[in-house]
Coordinates of C-alpha atoms in Angstrom, one line a residue:
Chain X
X58 CA 0.0 0.0 0.0
X59 CA 1.4 3.4 -0.8
X60 CA 2.2 6.0 1.8
X61 CA 0.4 9.2 1.4
X62 CA 1.7 12.6 2.5
X63 CA 1.5 13.9 6.1
X64 CA -1.9 15.5 5.7
X65 CA -3.5 12.4 4.4
X66 CA -1.5 9.7 6.2
X67 CA -4.1 9.2 8.8
X68 CA -7.0 9.0 6.4
X69 CA -8.9 5.9 6.6
X70 CA -12.2 4.6 5.5
X71 CA -14.7 5.4 8.2
X72 CA -17.8 3.3 8.3
X73 CA -20.7 5.2 9.7
X74 CA -23.5 3.3 11.4
X75 CA -26.9 3.6 9.8
X76 CA -29.4 5.2 12.3
X77 CA -33.1 5.3 11.6
X78 CA -33.0 6.5 8.0
X79 CA -35.1 6.2 4.9
X80 CA -35.1 2.8 3.3
X81 CA -33.8 2.7 -0.3
X82 CA -36.6 0.4 -1.3
X83 CA -39.1 3.0 -0.1
X84 CA -37.5 5.6 -2.4
X85 CA -36.9 3.6 -5.5
X86 CA -40.0 2.5 -7.4
X87 CA -40.5 -1.3 -7.3
X88 CA -39.7 -3.4 -10.3
X89 CA -43.1 -4.8 -11.5
X90 CA -41.3 -7.4 -13.5
X91 CA -40.0 -9.0 -10.3
X92 CA -43.5 -10.2 -9.5
X93 CA -44.0 -11.5 -13.0
X94 CA -40.7 -13.4 -12.8
X95 CA -41.6 -14.9 -9.4
X96 CA -45.1 -16.0 -10.6
X97 CA -43.5 -17.4 -13.8
X98 CA -40.9 -19.3 -11.8
X99 CA -43.5 -20.6 -9.4
X100 CA -45.5 -21.9 -12.4
X101 CA -42.4 -23.4 -13.9
X102 CA -41.6 -25.3 -10.6
X103 CA -45.1 -26.7 -10.5
X104 CA -44.8 -27.7 -14.2
X105 CA -41.4 -29.3 -13.6
X106 CA -42.7 -31.3 -10.6
X107 CA -45.8 -32.4 -12.6
X108 CA -43.5 -33.6 -15.5
X109 CA -41.2 -35.4 -13.0
X110 CA -44.1 -37.3 -11.4
X111 CA -46.0 -38.1 -14.6
X112 CA -43.4 -38.5 -17.3
X113 CA -40.1 -38.9 -15.4
X114 CA -36.9 -37.1 -14.4
X115 CA -35.6 -35.2 -17.4
X116 CA -32.2 -36.9 -18.2
X117 CA -31.2 -36.4 -21.8
X118 CA -29.1 -33.4 -22.5
X119 CA -31.3 -31.7 -25.1
X120 CA -34.4 -31.9 -22.9
X121 CA -32.4 -30.7 -19.9
X122 CA -31.1 -27.8 -22.0
X123 CA -34.7 -26.9 -23.0
X124 CA -36.0 -27.1 -19.5
X125 CA -33.1 -25.0 -18.2
X126 CA -33.5 -22.5 -21.0
X127 CA -37.1 -22.0 -20.3
X128 CA -36.4 -21.4 -16.6
X129 CA -33.7 -18.9 -17.4
X130 CA -35.8 -17.1 -19.9
X131 CA -38.5 -16.7 -17.3
X132 CA -35.8 -15.4 -14.8
X133 CA -34.8 -12.8 -17.4
X134 CA -38.2 -11.4 -18.1
X135 CA -38.0 -7.6 -17.9
X136 CA -34.3 -7.5 -17.6
X137 CA -32.2 -5.0 -19.6
X138 CA -31.2 -6.0 -23.2
X139 CA -27.6 -6.2 -22.1
X140 CA -28.5 -9.1 -19.7
X141 CA -30.2 -10.9 -22.6
X142 CA -27.1 -10.4 -24.7
X143 CA -25.0 -11.9 -22.0
X144 CA -27.4 -14.7 -21.7
X145 CA -27.1 -15.6 -25.4
X146 CA -23.3 -15.5 -25.2
X147 CA -23.4 -17.7 -22.0
X148 CA -25.8 -20.2 -23.6
X149 CA -23.5 -20.5 -26.6
X150 CA -20.5 -21.1 -24.3
X151 CA -22.5 -23.6 -22.3
X152 CA -23.6 -25.5 -25.5
X153 CA -20.0 -25.6 -26.8
X154 CA -18.8 -27.0 -23.5
X155 CA -21.4 -29.8 -23.5
X156 CA -20.9 -30.6 -27.2
X157 CA -17.1 -30.8 -26.6
X158 CA -17.8 -33.0 -23.6
X159 CA -20.0 -35.4 -25.6
X160 CA -17.6 -35.5 -28.6
X161 CA -14.7 -36.3 -26.3
X162 CA -16.6 -39.2 -24.7
X163 CA -17.3 -40.6 -28.1
X164 CA -13.8 -39.8 -29.3
X165 CA -12.2 -41.8 -26.5
X166 CA -13.2 -45.0 -28.4
X167 CA -11.4 -43.9 -31.5
X168 CA -8.2 -42.6 -29.9
X169 CA -6.9 -46.1 -29.2
X170 CA -5.4 -45.6 -25.8
X171 CA -5.1 -48.9 -23.9
X172 CA -8.1 -49.9 -22.0
X173 CA -7.7 -49.9 -18.2
X174 CA -9.2 -53.1 -16.9
X175 CA -7.3 -54.4 -13.9
X176 CA -5.5 -51.3 -12.7
X177 CA -8.5 -49.6 -11.0
X178 CA -9.5 -52.9 -9.4
X179 CA -6.0 -53.4 -8.2
X180 CA -5.8 -49.9 -6.7
X181 CA -9.2 -50.5 -4.9
X182 CA -7.8 -53.8 -3.6
X183 CA -4.7 -52.1 -2.3
X184 CA -6.8 -49.4 -0.6
X185 CA -9.1 -51.9 1.0
X186 CA -6.5 -54.5 2.0
X187 CA -7.3 -57.1 -0.7
X188 CA -11.1 -56.7 -0.7
X189 CA -13.1 -55.6 -3.7
X190 CA -15.4 -52.8 -2.3
X191 CA -18.0 -53.3 -5.0
X192 CA -18.3 -57.0 -4.3
X193 CA -18.2 -56.6 -0.5
X194 CA -21.0 -54.0 -0.6
X195 CA -23.2 -56.1 -2.8
X196 CA -22.6 -59.2 -0.7
X197 CA -23.5 -57.4 2.5
X198 CA -26.4 -55.2 1.4
X199 CA -27.8 -56.4 -1.9
X200 CA -30.9 -58.5 -1.8
X201 CA -32.0 -59.7 -5.3
X202 CA -35.7 -60.2 -4.3
X203 CA -36.3 -57.2 -2.0
X204 CA -35.6 -53.5 -2.2
X205 CA -34.4 -52.1 1.1
X206 CA -34.6 -48.4 2.2
X207 CA -30.9 -47.9 1.4
X208 CA -31.6 -49.0 -2.2
X209 CA -34.0 -46.2 -2.5
X210 CA -31.7 -43.7 -0.9
X211 CA -28.8 -44.8 -3.1
X212 CA -30.8 -44.8 -6.2
X213 CA -32.3 -41.3 -5.5
X214 CA -28.8 -40.0 -4.8
X215 CA -27.5 -41.5 -8.1
X216 CA -30.3 -39.8 -10.1
X217 CA -29.9 -36.5 -8.3
X218 CA -26.8 -36.2 -10.5
X219 CA -29.1 -35.1 -13.3
X220 CA -30.8 -32.4 -11.3
X221 CA -28.6 -30.7 -8.7
X222 CA -25.8 -29.3 -11.0
X223 CA -28.5 -28.1 -13.4
X224 CA -30.5 -26.5 -10.7
X225 CA -27.4 -24.8 -9.3
X226 CA -26.4 -23.5 -12.7
X227 CA -29.9 -22.3 -13.6
X228 CA -30.4 -20.5 -10.2
X229 CA -27.0 -18.8 -10.4
X230 CA -27.7 -17.8 -14.0
X231 CA -30.8 -16.0 -12.9
X232 CA -29.6 -14.6 -9.5
X233 CA -26.0 -13.5 -10.3
X234 CA -24.1 -13.6 -13.5
X235 CA -20.8 -13.1 -11.6
X236 CA -21.4 -16.1 -9.4
X237 CA -22.5 -18.1 -12.5
X238 CA -19.2 -17.2 -14.2
X239 CA -17.3 -18.4 -11.1
X240 CA -19.2 -21.6 -11.0
X241 CA -18.7 -22.2 -14.8
X242 CA -14.9 -21.6 -14.7
X243 CA -14.5 -24.4 -12.1
X244 CA -17.1 -26.6 -13.8
X245 CA -15.6 -26.3 -17.2
X246 CA -12.1 -27.1 -15.8
X247 CA -13.5 -30.2 -14.2
X248 CA -15.1 -31.3 -17.4
X249 CA -12.0 -30.5 -19.4
X250 CA -9.7 -32.6 -17.2
X251 CA -12.3 -35.4 -17.0
X252 CA -12.6 -35.5 -20.8
X253 CA -8.9 -35.6 -21.2
X254 CA -8.8 -38.6 -18.8
X255 CA -11.6 -40.3 -20.6
X256 CA -9.4 -40.2 -23.7
X257 CA -6.1 -41.1 -22.1
X258 CA -7.4 -43.6 -19.6
X259 CA -10.4 -45.4 -20.9
X260 CA -11.5 -47.5 -18.0
X261 CA -13.8 -50.4 -17.6
X262 CA -16.4 -49.9 -14.9
X263 CA -16.8 -52.7 -12.3
X264 CA -20.2 -53.9 -13.6
X265 CA -18.6 -54.4 -17.0
X266 CA -15.5 -56.1 -15.5
X267 CA -17.8 -58.5 -13.7
X268 CA -20.1 -59.2 -16.6
X269 CA -19.4 -62.7 -17.9
X270 CA -20.7 -61.7 -21.4
X271 CA -17.8 -59.2 -21.7
X272 CA -15.2 -61.8 -20.9
X273 CA -13.0 -59.8 -18.5
X274 CA -13.9 -61.9 -15.4
X275 CA -11.7 -60.0 -13.0
X276 CA -14.5 -59.5 -10.4
X277 CA -17.1 -61.7 -8.8
X278 CA -20.6 -61.3 -10.2
X279 CA -22.1 -57.9 -9.6
X280 CA -25.8 -57.0 -10.0
X281 CA -26.4 -53.7 -11.9
X282 CA -29.4 -52.5 -10.0
X283 CA -29.0 -48.7 -10.2
X284 CA -32.6 -47.8 -11.2
X285 CA -34.3 -50.4 -9.0
X286 CA -34.8 -48.2 -5.9
X287 CA -35.8 -45.2 -8.1
X288 CA -38.5 -47.1 -10.0
X289 CA -39.8 -48.8 -6.7
X290 CA -40.7 -45.3 -5.6
X291 CA -42.9 -44.9 -8.7
X292 CA -40.3 -42.7 -10.4
X293 CA -38.6 -43.0 -13.7
X294 CA -36.3 -41.1 -16.1
X295 CA -37.4 -39.1 -19.1
X296 CA -35.3 -39.5 -22.2
X297 CA -36.4 -38.0 -25.5
X298 CA -34.7 -39.5 -28.5
X299 CA -34.8 -36.2 -30.5
X300 CA -33.9 -38.2 -33.7
X301 CA -30.3 -36.9 -33.4
X302 CA -26.9 -38.4 -33.0
X303 CA -26.4 -36.9 -29.6
X304 CA -26.2 -40.2 -27.7
X305 CA -22.5 -40.6 -27.7
X306 CA -22.4 -41.9 -24.1
X307 CA -19.2 -43.9 -23.5
X308 CA -19.5 -46.8 -21.2
X309 CA -15.7 -46.9 -20.6
X310 CA -15.6 -43.3 -19.4
X311 CA -15.4 -44.5 -15.8
X312 CA -12.2 -42.6 -14.6
X313 CA -12.9 -40.1 -13.0
X314 CA -16.5 -40.5 -11.8
X315 CA -18.5 -37.4 -12.8
X316 CA -21.3 -38.5 -10.5
X317 CA -18.9 -38.3 -7.6
X318 CA -17.3 -35.1 -8.9
X319 CA -20.6 -33.2 -9.3
X320 CA -21.9 -34.5 -5.9
X321 CA -18.9 -32.8 -4.3
X322 CA -18.7 -29.8 -6.7
X323 CA -22.2 -28.3 -6.0
X324 CA -22.0 -28.5 -2.1
X325 CA -18.4 -27.2 -2.2
X326 CA -19.4 -24.2 -4.2
X327 CA -22.2 -23.2 -1.9
X328 CA -20.4 -24.2 1.3
X329 CA -19.1 -20.7 2.1
X330 CA -22.7 -19.4 2.2
X331 CA -23.7 -22.0 4.9
X332 CA -23.1 -20.7 8.4
X333 CA -23.9 -23.5 10.9
X334 CA -21.1 -26.0 11.1
X335 CA -23.5 -28.9 11.6
X336 CA -25.2 -28.0 8.3
X337 CA -21.9 -27.8 6.5
X338 CA -21.0 -31.3 7.8
X339 CA -24.5 -32.6 6.8
X340 CA -24.1 -31.2 3.3
X341 CA -20.7 -32.8 2.9
X342 CA -22.1 -36.2 3.7
X343 CA -23.9 -36.0 0.2
X344 CA -20.7 -36.8 -1.8
X345 CA -19.9 -39.6 0.6
X346 CA -23.4 -41.1 0.1
X347 CA -23.0 -40.7 -3.7
X348 CA -19.6 -42.5 -3.7
X349 CA -21.0 -45.3 -1.6
X350 CA -24.0 -45.6 -3.9
X351 CA -21.8 -45.7 -7.0
X352 CA -19.6 -48.5 -5.5
X353 CA -22.7 -50.4 -4.3
X354 CA -24.3 -50.3 -7.7
X355 CA -21.0 -51.4 -9.4
X356 CA -21.0 -48.3 -11.5
X357 CA -17.6 -47.1 -10.3
X358 CA -14.6 -48.2 -8.3
X359 CA -13.6 -46.2 -5.2
X360 CA -10.6 -44.8 -7.0
X361 CA -12.8 -43.3 -9.7
X362 CA -14.7 -41.3 -7.0
X363 CA -11.4 -40.3 -5.3
X364 CA -10.0 -39.1 -8.7
X365 CA -13.2 -37.1 -9.3
X366 CA -12.9 -35.4 -5.9
X367 CA -9.3 -34.7 -6.4
X368 CA -10.0 -32.9 -9.7
X369 CA -12.8 -30.9 -8.0
X370 CA -10.4 -29.9 -5.3
X371 CA -7.7 -28.9 -7.8
X372 CA -10.1 -26.9 -9.8
X373 CA -11.3 -25.0 -6.8
X374 CA -7.8 -24.4 -5.6
X375 CA -6.6 -23.2 -9.0
X376 CA -9.4 -20.8 -9.6
X377 CA -9.3 -19.5 -6.0
X378 CA -5.6 -18.8 -6.4
X379 CA -6.2 -17.2 -9.8
X380 CA -9.0 -14.9 -8.6
X381 CA -6.9 -13.8 -5.5
X382 CA -4.0 -13.1 -7.8
X383 CA -6.3 -11.1 -10.2
X384 CA -7.5 -9.0 -7.3
X385 CA -4.0 -8.3 -6.1
X386 CA -2.9 -7.3 -9.6
X387 CA -5.8 -5.0 -10.2
X388 CA -5.4 -3.4 -6.8
X389 CA -1.6 -3.0 -7.3
X390 CA -2.2 -1.3 -10.7
X391 CA -4.7 1.1 -9.2
X392 CA -2.5 1.9 -6.3
X393 CA 0.5 2.5 -8.6
X394 CA -1.6 5.0 -10.6
X395 CA -2.8 6.7 -7.4
X396 CA 0.8 6.9 -6.1
X397 CA 1.9 8.7 -9.3
X398 CA -0.9 11.2 -8.9
X399 CA -0.2 11.8 -5.3
X400 CA 3.6 12.0 -5.9
X401 CA 4.3 9.2 -3.5
X402 CA 6.2 5.9 -4.0
X403 CA 4.1 2.9 -4.8
Chain T
X279 CA -17.9 -15.7 3.7
X280 CA -20.4 -12.9 3.0
X281 CA -19.1 -10.2 0.7
X282 CA -20.1 -6.6 1.3
X283 CA -21.2 -4.8 -1.9
X284 CA -19.9 -1.2 -2.0
X285 CA -20.9 1.4 -4.5
X286 CA -18.3 4.1 -5.2
X287 CA -20.2 7.4 -5.8
X288 CA -19.7 9.4 -9.0
X289 CA -18.0 12.2 -7.1
X290 CA -15.6 9.8 -5.5
X291 CA -14.7 8.3 -8.9
X292 CA -14.1 11.8 -10.3
X293 CA -12.0 12.8 -7.3
X294 CA -9.9 9.6 -7.6
X295 CA -9.2 10.1 -11.3
X296 CA -8.5 13.8 -11.3
X297 CA -5.3 14.8 -9.5
X298 CA -6.4 18.5 -9.7
X299 CA -9.6 17.8 -8.0
X300 CA -9.9 19.5 -4.5
X301 CA -10.8 16.2 -2.9
X302 CA -8.3 14.0 -4.8
X303 CA -6.2 13.1 -1.8
X304 CA -9.2 12.2 0.4
X305 CA -10.7 10.2 -2.4
X306 CA -7.5 8.4 -3.3
X307 CA -6.8 7.5 0.4
X308 CA -10.4 6.2 0.8
X309 CA -10.0 4.2 -2.4
X310 CA -6.7 2.8 -1.2
X311 CA -8.4 1.6 2.0
X312 CA -11.2 0.0 -0.1
X313 CA -8.7 -1.7 -2.3
X314 CA -7.3 -3.5 0.8
X315 CA -10.7 -5.0 1.6
X316 CA -11.2 -5.8 -2.1
X317 CA -7.9 -7.8 -2.1
X318 CA -8.9 -9.5 1.1
X319 CA -12.1 -10.6 -0.7
X320 CA -14.4 -9.0 1.9
X321 CA -15.7 -6.2 -0.3
X322 CA -16.9 -6.1 -3.9
X323 CA -16.6 -2.6 -5.3
X324 CA -19.1 -1.3 -7.8
X325 CA -19.3 1.8 -10.0
X326 CA -22.0 3.0 -12.4
X327 CA -21.2 2.7 -16.0
X328 CA -22.3 6.3 -16.5
X329 CA -19.6 7.4 -14.0
X330 CA -16.8 5.3 -15.7
X331 CA -17.8 6.1 -19.3
X332 CA -16.2 9.5 -19.0
X333 CA -12.7 7.9 -18.9
X334 CA -10.7 6.4 -21.7
X335 CA -10.0 2.7 -21.7
X336 CA -6.4 3.1 -20.4
X337 CA -7.5 5.1 -17.4
X338 CA -10.3 2.6 -16.6
X339 CA -7.8 -0.2 -16.9
X340 CA -5.2 1.5 -14.8
X341 CA -7.3 2.9 -12.0
X342 CA -10.7 1.1 -12.0
X343 CA -10.3 -2.5 -13.1
X344 CA -11.0 -3.6 -9.6
X345 CA -14.5 -2.2 -9.9
X346 CA -17.5 -4.1 -11.1
X347 CA -19.3 -2.0 -13.7
X348 CA -23.0 -1.7 -12.9
X349 CA -24.4 -1.1 -16.4
X350 CA -27.1 1.6 -16.5
X351 CA -30.0 0.6 -18.8
X352 CA -32.9 2.6 -20.1
X353 CA -35.2 1.0 -17.5
X354 CA -32.9 2.2 -14.7
X355 CA -33.0 5.8 -16.0
X356 CA -36.8 5.5 -16.3
X357 CA -37.0 4.3 -12.7
X358 CA -34.6 7.0 -11.6
X359 CA -37.0 9.7 -13.0
X360 CA -39.7 8.4 -10.6
X361 CA -37.5 8.7 -7.5
X362 CA -38.4 11.4 -5.0
X363 CA -37.3 14.9 -6.1
X364 CA -35.4 15.2 -2.8
X365 CA -32.5 13.5 -4.7
X366 CA -30.5 14.8 -7.6
X367 CA -30.9 12.8 -10.9
X368 CA -27.4 11.3 -10.4
X369 CA -28.1 10.2 -6.8
X370 CA -31.5 8.8 -7.9
X371 CA -29.8 6.7 -10.6
X372 CA -27.3 5.4 -8.0
X373 CA -30.2 4.5 -5.8
X374 CA -31.9 2.5 -8.5
X375 CA -28.7 0.6 -9.1
X376 CA -28.2 0.1 -5.4
X377 CA -31.6 -1.5 -5.2
X378 CA -31.1 -3.6 -8.3
X379 CA -27.7 -4.9 -7.3
X380 CA -28.6 -5.2 -3.6
X381 CA -25.7 -3.0 -2.6
X382 CA -25.5 -2.2 1.1
X383 CA -22.7 0.4 1.4
X384 CA -21.7 3.5 -0.4
X385 CA -18.3 5.1 -0.5
X386 CA -18.6 8.8 -1.0
X387 CA -17.1 12.2 -0.2
X388 CA -20.4 14.0 0.0
X389 CA -23.6 13.8 2.1
X390 CA -26.2 12.9 -0.6
X391 CA -26.7 9.4 0.8
X392 CA -26.7 10.3 4.5
X393 CA -30.5 10.2 4.8
X394 CA -30.7 6.6 3.6
X395 CA -30.4 3.3 5.4
X396 CA -27.1 2.5 3.8
X397 CA -23.7 2.0 5.3
X398 CA -21.9 5.2 4.4
X399 CA -18.1 5.0 4.0
X400 CA -16.2 8.3 4.1
X401 CA -12.8 9.5 4.9
X402 CA -12.4 10.3 8.6
X403 CA -14.4 13.5 9.3
X404 CA -11.4 15.2 11.0
X405 CA -9.4 14.9 7.9
X406 CA -12.0 16.3 5.5

């Protein structure tokens, strides 16, 4: 910080308390569009819930994009044209990001890097002293002929992957463009690293490694019962075919687990806003439940989830560091200019 | 961590940028203090686009890149015209942006915001 001359050296920001004074909201005319937006969003939520119950949870990316787009358009009603221009630009970036993601998943098949079959299983065995966590969990908890409460919890947690990140993105888009940009920088970094790993390390998931039809036979039999708990609650997924070639899902994109990554990402982003420690701890149990569910269903190895969490942590650390550095650089530049004008050294 | 949103008033912006302004030193010192809290991440600093538009790109980049630009749209001007005549048009516009951006504090050199339920940040009175 620059030293100022003797007259101003003692100057400091003085924060005056606010005694009983006029409220800003009583002086500024209210925004009538706010009510329109709130009613619109309320109707949207009712419509979304109705769709969820009657037709199923929207899962395919185009339907998700349409539902999110509708929500955001409602949230922007009556906003200045500049906000709409930002929105169009944001949507384009968002679409490019997802298309790149889908393409990379498909491209992993064609890149020809060696398929990881035993390595993730061996790492899990090392971490759990020779035990296969997927097999152990199914042996202790899975019952072929009955659906227990934890099947429902695990299944609902698994399917929340298709809702929570999207809700977070849509809400931030409407509430604060700056926070949306912060979220997206971290999110895009996570996807970029994950896609790179999908290409470089195509990995066979446990259910595939245990499937006799695939011929790997490196794990004891695993039931793939992911949707069982969800459907037992009368719920289902909604996937529209759209007559397009957008279904490039890659079954060997298991490392890292995006389910585990997103389950940590969303709570981690909002964690600074949560005050009570018990609530913070409660929120952080969600990624643990997700990881346990993925292992229980045979969808992922434990190491897949750990890799996903590591990338989330690295993304947050990198952008946190970058944003702090950006603030320091901007402040230093302003202070240097001020020092010049005040004739004092920076 | 909750971040305080602080609007830098038009007169403060002018005083910071103009070394010949009578209040330049107070304004610069106040800005330097705000930059400390900005670097610490406890404050987010805002300025109206109408206040920054008077400067060229180089000045804005050198002195004001730490500020978030609150863009003034036609609807903000329209709302400002409906604000009580007690306030000047510039202050009225600031109030509309304060309400829209949910800003809770104003850094200023004058007293135009003193009657409002905002946290007012000024240089120490004894030094003015």
